[in-house]
Amino acid sequence: MQYDYLFKNATVIDGSGGAGYVADVAVKGDRIVRIAPSISDGADAVIDCTGLVLSPGFIDVHTHDDLIVVKYPDYVEKTSQGVTSLIVGNCGISAACAVMKDEVPDPINLLGELDEFSYPDVASYREKIAEVMPSVNVGTLIGHTTLRNNCVETLLEPANEANVAEMRKTLKLALEQGALGLSTGLSYGNAINSSTEEICALSELLAEFGGLYTTHMRTEYDGIIDAMHEAFAIGRHAKVPVQISHHKCAGAKNWGRTVETLALIEKYQKMQEINCDCYPYRAGSSNLDVSQVTEDYDILITWSTPHPEMAGKTLQEIGQAWGVDVHAAAAKLLPAGAIYFQMHEDDVRRVLKHPSSMIGSDGLPCDPNPHPRLWGTFPRVLGYYSRDEKLFPLATAVYKMTGMSAARFSLKERGLIKENYFADIVIFDAERVNEAGTFQNPKQKAEGIEYVFVNGTLTYRDKQMTGHRAGRFLTKNS
């Protein structure tokens, strides 16, 4: 057989969590067709991978890239770090199924502008992904706040019976059309007053379609244990897996409590399926929320509509310049974006290392000065945490961003280097791989990512997009 690509002498870390081994890997069309100690058949392109790791392409399970992959299908922010598949629609906000009126409410506005929302169902979003064929594969969750926005009179109140019936109808169709599950963003003002019963009524639809329930819980601060109990109860009610989004213990007085939260996950895992995702930084990022403003830790402003000149400065610096406290400064900056240094490094490490966690970037691509996680999450895990800090072996790091993620989101024949699996492949230098961006200068391509293939198509090499894209819309088990 004449192969399209033959990778020689690669250190294969296959995404299963098992140790690496040296082998040749052959690709034909969109599939891995052969793995052997040595392959001598001809190939259109032979790539010598001596000294390099060949692994499955990374799966970013927590993104807000719903609209950016349509707007900029050469999605260098993710492709340059070895990401080949995205899960969009997290934190209760999805572009799929969104029907906007005259403005985009918070936090749905994190995804894009009013004129970009033109996907009233999953079928129309799926068609758009097929049309633009981005540089990454895309699967979507359906956001609870998106569903609410379509039908409630005010987002600040619980949905009524008629609203819930309408949301169920939209969600059922979305699942039939290939959505992977339901997400909530219950800590946001426009969802926090929705009832547990409302979410249970929606989540009941998931089991029939093998969907999952992912949640940005009601709080990641003092009341986190109660919020976890609510999430687990919803999962038990619906008989579906629960994914806690960007698990953290936020706020200085909660530092260290991941010992408690991870023990709770372990306890309930004996009764139900529970996982979490996390990003490898002690800072989170979102819109500036005055209720979260504190002097306990730094808050870096990323953008401000009335005061764009303050981007890149901390709230304390801005307050000092204006002669006011941080609360008054925050009020004056609105609307604005912020990076909150709200976690303790020990907690970040504890969650990253835990067997229940997988990797998601949670980056905000519309942010003019984004958190560096948008460009650097996966290389940072591989380089800084695995290689340099020795938090876990490289095979574990790869598993947390490939095989584990594909299994949790039911992405069939992806996430492993295995014969007859899709050829989503990243080749990287384990000695050099790392993020290059910083909080002040985040838009930097990672170091050490040599080649990225999506469905057998060479999409990125030598720190450049090739201009060839082959991303597809991902449905459960497709």
CSV table of C-alpha atoms in Angstrom, one decimal, residues 84-472:
chain,number,residue,atom,x,y,z
A,84,THR,CA,-7.3,19.1,17.0
A,85,SER,CA,-10.8,19.0,18.6
A,86,LEU,CA,-12.9,21.5,20.6
A,87,ILE,CA,-15.9,21.2,22.8
A,88,VAL,CA,-17.9,24.4,22.6
A,89,GLY,CA,-21.1,25.5,24.4
A,90,ASN,CA,-19.7,25.5,27.9
A,91,CYS,CA,-20.8,27.4,31.1
A,92,GLY,CA,-24.5,27.6,30.0
A,93,ILE,CA,-23.7,29.6,26.8
A,94,SER,CA,-23.8,28.2,23.3
A,95,ALA,CA,-24.1,29.8,19.9
A,96,ALA,CA,-26.0,26.7,18.7
A,97,CYS,CA,-29.7,27.2,19.5
A,98,ALA,CA,-29.3,30.9,20.4
A,99,VAL,CA,-32.1,33.2,19.2
A,100,MET,CA,-31.2,36.8,20.0
A,101,LYS,CA,-33.5,39.8,20.3
A,102,ASP,CA,-32.0,43.2,20.2
A,103,GLU,CA,-28.9,42.6,22.4
A,104,VAL,CA,-26.6,39.7,23.5
A,105,PRO,CA,-27.0,39.4,27.3
A,106,ASP,CA,-24.1,38.7,29.7
A,107,PRO,CA,-22.4,36.2,29.7
A,108,ILE,CA,-23.5,35.0,26.2
A,109,ASN,CA,-21.7,38.2,25.0
A,110,LEU,CA,-18.4,36.4,25.7
A,111,LEU,CA,-18.9,34.5,22.5
A,112,GLY,CA,-19.4,37.3,20.0
A,113,GLU,CA,-21.5,40.2,18.6
A,114,LEU,CA,-25.2,40.2,17.9
A,115,ASP,CA,-24.9,39.8,14.1
A,116,GLU,CA,-22.8,36.6,14.6
A,117,PHE,CA,-25.6,34.7,16.3
A,118,SER,CA,-27.5,33.0,13.4
A,119,TYR,CA,-27.8,29.4,14.5
A,120,PRO,CA,-31.3,28.7,15.9
A,121,ASP,CA,-30.6,25.0,16.0
A,122,VAL,CA,-27.7,22.5,16.0
A,123,ALA,CA,-28.3,21.6,12.3
A,124,SER,CA,-27.6,25.2,11.1
A,125,TYR,CA,-24.4,25.4,13.3
A,126,ARG,CA,-23.3,22.0,12.0
A,127,GLU,CA,-23.9,23.1,8.4
A,128,LYS,CA,-21.7,26.2,9.0
A,129,ILE,CA,-18.9,24.1,10.5
A,130,ALA,CA,-19.0,21.8,7.4
A,131,GLU,CA,-19.0,24.9,5.1
A,132,VAL,CA,-16.0,26.7,6.6
A,133,MET,CA,-14.2,23.5,7.6
A,134,PRO,CA,-12.1,25.0,10.4
A,135,SER,CA,-8.6,23.8,11.4
A,136,VAL,CA,-10.1,21.9,14.3
A,137,ASN,CA,-13.0,19.5,14.9
A,138,VAL,CA,-15.9,21.0,16.8
A,139,GLY,CA,-18.5,19.3,19.1
A,140,THR,CA,-21.1,21.4,21.0
A,141,LEU,CA,-23.0,21.3,24.2
A,142,ILE,CA,-26.2,23.3,24.5
A,143,GLY,CA,-26.1,26.1,27.0
A,144,HIS,CA,-28.9,26.4,29.7
A,145,THR,CA,-28.6,30.3,29.7
A,146,THR,CA,-28.9,30.2,25.9
A,147,LEU,CA,-32.1,28.2,26.2
A,148,ARG,CA,-33.5,30.5,28.9
A,149,ASN,CA,-32.7,33.6,26.8
A,150,ASN,CA,-34.9,32.3,24.0
A,151,CYS,CA,-38.0,32.1,26.1
A,152,VAL,CA,-38.0,33.7,29.5
A,153,GLU,CA,-39.4,37.2,30.1
A,154,THR,CA,-36.5,38.0,32.4
A,155,LEU,CA,-33.2,36.1,32.9
A,156,LEU,CA,-33.2,37.2,36.5
A,157,GLU,CA,-36.0,34.9,37.5
A,158,PRO,CA,-36.7,31.2,37.4
A,159,ALA,CA,-38.3,29.8,34.3
A,160,ASN,CA,-42.0,29.0,34.5
A,161,GLU,CA,-43.7,25.7,33.4
A,162,ALA,CA,-44.3,27.0,29.8
A,163,ASN,CA,-40.7,28.2,29.6
A,164,VAL,CA,-39.4,24.8,30.7
A,165,ALA,CA,-41.5,23.0,28.2
A,166,GLU,CA,-40.2,25.2,25.4
A,167,MET,CA,-36.6,24.7,26.5
A,168,ARG,CA,-37.1,21.0,26.6
A,169,LYS,CA,-38.4,21.0,23.0
A,170,THR,CA,-35.4,23.0,21.8
A,171,LEU,CA,-32.9,20.8,23.7
A,172,LYS,CA,-34.5,17.5,22.5
A,173,LEU,CA,-34.2,18.6,18.9
A,174,ALA,CA,-30.6,19.7,19.6
A,175,LEU,CA,-29.7,16.3,21.0
A,176,GLU,CA,-31.4,14.6,18.0
A,177,GLN,CA,-29.2,16.8,15.7
A,178,GLY,CA,-26.0,15.8,17.5
A,179,ALA,CA,-25.4,18.0,20.6
A,180,LEU,CA,-23.2,16.3,23.2
A,181,GLY,CA,-25.0,17.4,26.3
A,182,LEU,CA,-26.3,20.3,28.4
A,183,SER,CA,-24.1,22.9,30.1
A,184,THR,CA,-25.0,25.3,32.9
A,185,GLY,CA,-23.4,28.5,34.1
A,186,LEU,CA,-25.2,28.9,37.4
A,187,SER,CA,-22.9,31.4,39.0
A,188,TYR,CA,-23.7,34.1,36.5
A,189,GLY,CA,-26.4,36.6,37.3
A,190,ASN,CA,-28.6,35.6,34.4
A,191,ALA,CA,-28.8,32.0,35.6
A,192,ILE,CA,-28.2,32.0,39.3
A,193,ASN,CA,-31.9,32.3,40.1
A,194,SER,CA,-33.0,29.4,38.0
A,195,SER,CA,-34.2,26.5,40.1
A,196,THR,CA,-32.6,23.1,40.5
A,197,GLU,CA,-36.0,21.7,39.3
A,198,GLU,CA,-35.7,23.6,36.0
A,199,ILE,CA,-32.3,22.0,35.4
A,200,CYS,CA,-33.5,18.6,36.4
A,201,ALA,CA,-36.4,18.9,33.9
A,202,LEU,CA,-33.9,19.6,31.1
A,203,SER,CA,-31.3,17.1,32.1
A,204,GLU,CA,-33.9,14.3,32.0
A,205,LEU,CA,-33.6,14.4,28.2
A,206,LEU,CA,-29.9,13.6,28.2
A,207,ALA,CA,-29.8,9.9,29.0
A,208,GLU,CA,-31.7,8.8,25.9
A,209,PHE,CA,-29.0,10.4,23.7
A,210,GLY,CA,-26.0,9.4,25.9
A,211,GLY,CA,-25.4,13.0,26.7
A,212,LEU,CA,-23.7,14.5,29.7
A,213,TYR,CA,-24.3,17.3,32.2
A,214,THR,CA,-21.5,19.9,32.5
A,215,THR,CA,-21.7,22.7,35.0
A,216,HIS,CA,-20.0,25.9,36.0
A,217,MET,CA,-21.5,25.5,39.4
A,218,ARG,CA,-23.5,28.0,41.4
A,219,THR,CA,-20.4,29.0,43.3
A,220,GLU,CA,-16.7,28.1,43.4
A,221,TYR,CA,-16.3,30.2,46.5
A,222,ASP,CA,-17.5,29.6,50.1
A,223,GLY,CA,-20.6,27.5,49.3
A,224,ILE,CA,-18.8,25.2,46.9
A,225,ILE,CA,-19.8,22.0,48.8
A,226,ASP,CA,-23.5,22.7,48.5
A,227,ALA,CA,-23.0,23.6,44.8
A,228,MET,CA,-21.3,20.2,44.2
A,229,HIS,CA,-24.1,18.4,46.0
A,230,GLU,CA,-26.6,20.1,43.6
A,231,ALA,CA,-24.6,19.1,40.6
A,232,PHE,CA,-24.3,15.5,41.7
A,233,ALA,CA,-28.0,15.4,42.5
A,234,ILE,CA,-28.9,16.6,39.0
A,235,GLY,CA,-26.7,13.9,37.5
A,236,ARG,CA,-28.3,11.2,39.6
A,237,HIS,CA,-31.8,12.5,38.7
A,238,ALA,CA,-31.0,12.3,35.0
A,239,LYS,CA,-28.9,9.2,35.3
A,240,VAL,CA,-26.1,10.8,33.3
A,241,PRO,CA,-22.4,11.7,33.9
A,242,VAL,CA,-21.5,15.0,35.5
A,243,GLN,CA,-18.6,17.1,34.5
A,244,ILE,CA,-17.6,19.9,36.9
A,245,SER,CA,-16.3,22.8,34.7
A,246,HIS,CA,-12.9,24.4,35.6
A,247,HIS,CA,-12.8,22.9,39.1
A,248,LYS,CA,-11.3,25.3,41.6
A,249,CYS,CA,-11.6,26.7,45.1
A,250,ALA,CA,-11.8,30.4,44.6
A,251,GLY,CA,-11.1,33.2,47.1
A,252,ALA,CA,-8.3,33.4,49.6
A,253,LYS,CA,-10.3,31.9,52.5
A,254,ASN,CA,-11.1,28.8,50.4
A,255,TRP,CA,-7.5,28.1,49.4
A,256,GLY,CA,-6.6,24.5,50.4
A,257,ARG,CA,-10.2,23.3,50.2
A,258,THR,CA,-9.6,21.1,47.1
A,259,VAL,CA,-8.6,18.5,49.6
A,260,GLU,CA,-12.2,18.5,50.7
A,261,THR,CA,-13.8,18.9,47.2
A,262,LEU,CA,-11.7,16.1,45.6
A,263,ALA,CA,-12.6,13.8,48.5
A,264,LEU,CA,-16.2,14.6,47.9
A,265,ILE,CA,-15.8,13.7,44.2
A,266,GLU,CA,-14.2,10.4,45.2
A,267,LYS,CA,-17.0,9.6,47.6
A,268,TYR,CA,-19.8,10.2,45.0
A,269,GLN,CA,-17.9,8.5,42.2
A,270,LYS,CA,-18.8,5.2,43.9
A,271,MET,CA,-22.4,5.9,43.1
A,272,GLN,CA,-22.3,7.9,39.8
A,273,GLU,CA,-20.0,9.1,37.0
A,274,ILE,CA,-18.2,12.3,37.9
A,275,ASN,CA,-15.3,14.1,36.3
A,276,CYS,CA,-13.9,17.6,36.1
A,277,ASP,CA,-11.9,19.7,33.8
A,278,CYS,CA,-9.3,22.3,34.8
A,279,TYR,CA,-6.8,24.7,33.3
A,280,PRO,CA,-3.1,24.9,34.5
A,281,TYR,CA,-3.1,28.5,35.9
A,282,ARG,CA,-4.0,30.0,39.3
A,283,ALA,CA,-5.9,32.8,37.6
A,284,GLY,CA,-9.3,32.7,35.9
A,285,SER,CA,-10.8,35.1,33.4
A,286,SER,CA,-14.3,36.5,32.6
A,287,ASN,CA,-16.2,39.7,32.4
A,288,LEU,CA,-15.4,42.1,35.3
A,289,ASP,CA,-18.0,41.4,38.0
A,290,VAL,CA,-18.2,44.0,40.8
A,291,SER,CA,-19.5,41.3,43.2
A,292,GLN,CA,-16.1,39.5,42.8
A,293,VAL,CA,-14.0,42.5,43.4
A,294,THR,CA,-11.7,42.2,46.4
A,295,GLU,CA,-8.3,43.3,47.7
A,296,ASP,CA,-7.4,39.7,48.6
A,297,TYR,CA,-5.7,39.0,45.3
A,298,ASP,CA,-4.7,40.8,42.1
A,299,ILE,CA,-7.4,41.5,39.4
A,300,LEU,CA,-5.9,42.4,36.0
A,301,ILE,CA,-8.1,44.4,33.6
A,302,THR,CA,-8.0,43.0,30.1
A,303,TRP,CA,-10.4,45.5,28.4
A,304,SER,CA,-12.7,48.3,29.3
A,305,THR,CA,-15.2,50.1,27.1
A,306,PRO,CA,-15.1,53.5,28.8
A,307,HIS,CA,-11.4,53.3,29.7
A,308,PRO,CA,-9.5,51.1,27.1
A,309,GLU,CA,-6.2,52.7,28.3
A,310,MET,CA,-6.4,50.7,31.5
A,311,ALA,CA,-6.1,47.3,29.8
A,312,GLY,CA,-3.1,45.5,31.2
A,313,LYS,CA,-3.2,47.2,34.6
A,314,THR,CA,-4.4,45.8,37.9
A,315,LEU,CA,-7.4,47.2,39.7
A,316,GLN,CA,-5.2,48.3,42.6
A,317,GLU,CA,-2.9,50.3,40.2
A,318,ILE,CA,-6.0,51.8,38.5
A,319,GLY,CA,-7.5,52.7,41.9
A,320,GLN,CA,-4.3,54.4,43.1
A,321,ALA,CA,-4.0,56.4,39.8
A,322,TRP,CA,-7.6,57.6,40.3
A,323,GLY,CA,-7.4,58.0,44.0
A,324,VAL,CA,-10.3,55.6,44.7
A,325,ASP,CA,-10.6,52.1,46.2
A,326,VAL,CA,-10.8,48.9,44.0
A,327,HIS,CA,-14.6,48.8,44.2
A,328,ALA,CA,-15.1,52.3,42.9
A,329,ALA,CA,-12.4,51.7,40.2
A,330,ALA,CA,-14.2,48.6,39.0
A,331,ALA,CA,-17.6,50.4,38.8
A,332,LYS,CA,-16.0,53.1,36.7
A,333,LEU,CA,-14.4,50.6,34.3
A,334,LEU,CA,-17.6,48.7,33.4
A,335,PRO,CA,-18.3,47.0,31.0
A,336,ALA,CA,-14.9,45.4,31.2
A,337,GLY,CA,-13.0,42.1,31.2
A,338,ALA,CA,-10.7,40.8,34.0
A,339,ILE,CA,-8.2,38.1,35.0
A,340,TYR,CA,-8.7,37.1,38.6
A,341,PHE,CA,-5.7,35.6,40.5
A,342,GLN,CA,-8.2,33.8,42.7
A,343,MET,CA,-6.6,30.4,43.3
A,344,HIS,CA,-3.7,28.9,45.2
A,345,GLU,CA,-1.0,27.1,43.3
A,346,ASP,CA,-1.3,24.1,45.6
A,347,ASP,CA,-5.0,23.7,44.7
A,348,VAL,CA,-4.2,24.0,41.0
A,349,ARG,CA,-1.7,21.2,41.2
A,350,ARG,CA,-4.0,19.0,43.3
A,351,VAL,CA,-6.8,19.2,40.8
A,352,LEU,CA,-4.5,18.8,37.8
A,353,LYS,CA,-3.0,15.7,39.3
A,354,HIS,CA,-6.3,14.1,40.4
A,355,PRO,CA,-7.4,11.0,38.4
A,356,SER,CA,-10.8,12.6,37.8
A,357,SER,CA,-9.5,15.7,35.9
A,358,MET,CA,-9.0,16.4,32.2
A,359,ILE,CA,-7.7,19.5,30.5
A,360,GLY,CA,-9.7,22.4,29.2
A,361,SER,CA,-8.4,25.9,28.4
A,362,ASP,CA,-11.5,28.0,29.1
A,363,GLY,CA,-9.9,30.8,27.0
A,364,LEU,CA,-11.9,33.8,25.8
A,365,PRO,CA,-11.0,34.3,22.1
A,366,CYS,CA,-12.8,37.7,21.8
A,367,ASP,CA,-10.8,39.2,24.6
A,368,PRO,CA,-8.4,41.8,23.1
A,369,ASN,CA,-5.8,40.9,25.8
A,370,PRO,CA,-6.7,37.2,26.6
A,371,HIS,CA,-5.6,35.1,29.5
A,372,PRO,CA,-2.5,33.1,28.2
A,373,ARG,CA,-4.5,29.9,28.6
A,374,LEU,CA,-6.1,30.6,25.2
A,375,TRP,CA,-2.7,30.0,23.5
A,376,GLY,CA,-0.8,28.0,26.0
A,377,THR,CA,-2.8,25.6,28.1
A,378,PHE,CA,-1.8,22.2,26.6
A,379,PRO,CA,2.0,23.0,26.1
A,380,ARG,CA,2.1,24.3,29.7
A,381,VAL,CA,0.7,21.0,31.1
A,382,LEU,CA,3.2,19.0,29.0
A,383,GLY,CA,6.2,21.3,29.6
A,384,TYR,CA,5.9,23.1,32.9
A,385,TYR,CA,3.8,20.7,34.9
A,386,SER,CA,4.8,17.3,33.6
A,387,ARG,CA,8.5,17.8,32.4
A,388,ASP,CA,9.7,20.6,34.7
A,389,GLU,CA,7.7,20.2,37.9
A,390,LYS,CA,7.2,16.4,37.5
A,391,LEU,CA,3.6,16.6,38.7
A,392,PHE,CA,2.8,13.5,36.6
A,393,PRO,CA,4.5,11.5,33.8
A,394,LEU,CA,4.2,12.6,30.2
A,395,ALA,CA,1.9,9.7,29.4
A,396,THR,CA,-0.5,10.8,32.1
A,397,ALA,CA,-0.5,14.4,30.8
A,398,VAL,CA,-1.3,13.2,27.3
A,399,TYR,CA,-4.1,10.9,28.6
A,400,LYS,CA,-5.7,13.8,30.4
A,401,MET,CA,-6.0,15.7,27.1
A,402,THR,CA,-6.7,12.9,24.7
A,403,GLY,CA,-8.0,9.4,25.5
A,404,MET,CA,-9.7,10.4,28.7
A,405,SER,CA,-11.5,13.4,27.1
A,406,ALA,CA,-12.6,11.4,24.0
A,407,ALA,CA,-14.1,8.7,26.2
A,408,ARG,CA,-16.0,11.2,28.4
A,409,PHE,CA,-17.5,13.1,25.5
A,410,SER,CA,-18.1,9.9,23.5
A,411,LEU,CA,-15.9,10.9,20.5
A,412,LYS,CA,-15.7,7.7,18.7
A,413,GLU,CA,-12.4,6.6,17.2
A,414,ARG,CA,-10.6,9.7,18.4
A,415,GLY,CA,-8.2,10.4,21.3
A,416,LEU,CA,-5.9,7.4,20.7
A,417,ILE,CA,-3.1,6.5,18.4
A,418,LYS,CA,-4.6,3.2,17.2
A,419,GLU,CA,-5.2,1.5,13.8
A,420,ASN,CA,-8.4,2.6,12.1
A,421,TYR,CA,-8.7,5.7,14.4
A,422,PHE,CA,-9.0,9.1,12.9
A,423,ALA,CA,-5.6,10.6,12.1
A,424,ASP,CA,-5.7,13.5,14.6
A,425,ILE,CA,-2.0,13.7,15.4
A,426,VAL,CA,0.4,16.0,17.1
A,427,ILE,CA,4.2,15.6,16.9
A,428,PHE,CA,6.1,17.5,19.5
A,429,ASP,CA,9.5,17.8,21.1
A,430,ALA,CA,9.1,16.7,24.8
A,431,GLU,CA,12.3,18.5,25.8
A,432,ARG,CA,11.2,21.9,24.4
A,433,VAL,CA,7.4,22.0,24.5
A,434,ASN,CA,6.0,24.8,26.6
A,435,GLU,CA,3.8,27.9,26.4
A,436,ALA,CA,5.4,31.1,25.2
A,437,GLY,CA,2.8,33.6,26.2
A,438,THR,CA,2.6,35.6,29.5
A,439,PHE,CA,-0.2,37.6,31.1
A,440,GLN,CA,1.2,40.8,29.7
A,441,ASN,CA,2.0,39.3,26.2
A,442,PRO,CA,-0.4,36.3,25.8
A,443,LYS,CA,-0.7,35.9,22.0
A,444,GLN,CA,2.3,33.7,21.4
A,445,LYS,CA,2.6,30.3,19.6
A,446,ALA,CA,3.8,27.5,21.8
A,447,GLU,CA,7.3,26.1,21.6
A,448,GLY,CA,8.0,22.6,20.6
A,449,ILE,CA,4.9,21.7,18.6
A,450,GLU,CA,6.3,20.5,15.3
A,451,TYR,CA,3.4,19.1,13.3
A,452,VAL,CA,-0.4,19.0,13.7
A,453,PHE,CA,-2.6,16.7,11.6
A,454,VAL,CA,-6.4,16.9,11.6
A,455,ASN,CA,-8.3,14.0,10.0
A,456,GLY,CA,-5.1,13.1,8.1
A,457,THR,CA,-4.5,16.6,6.8
A,458,LEU,CA,-1.3,18.5,7.7
A,459,THR,CA,-2.6,21.7,9.2
A,460,TYR,CA,0.4,23.2,11.1
A,461,ARG,CA,4.2,22.9,10.8
A,462,ASP,CA,7.2,25.0,11.5
A,463,LYS,CA,5.1,27.4,13.6
A,464,GLN,CA,2.9,28.2,10.6
A,465,MET,CA,-0.6,27.2,9.5
A,466,THR,CA,-0.4,25.3,6.2
A,467,GLY,CA,-3.6,26.7,4.8
A,468,HIS,CA,-5.1,23.2,4.6
A,469,ARG,CA,-8.0,22.5,6.9
A,470,ALA,CA,-10.1,19.4,7.6
A,471,GLY,CA,-12.0,20.0,10.8
A,472,ARG,CA,-15.4,18.4,11.1
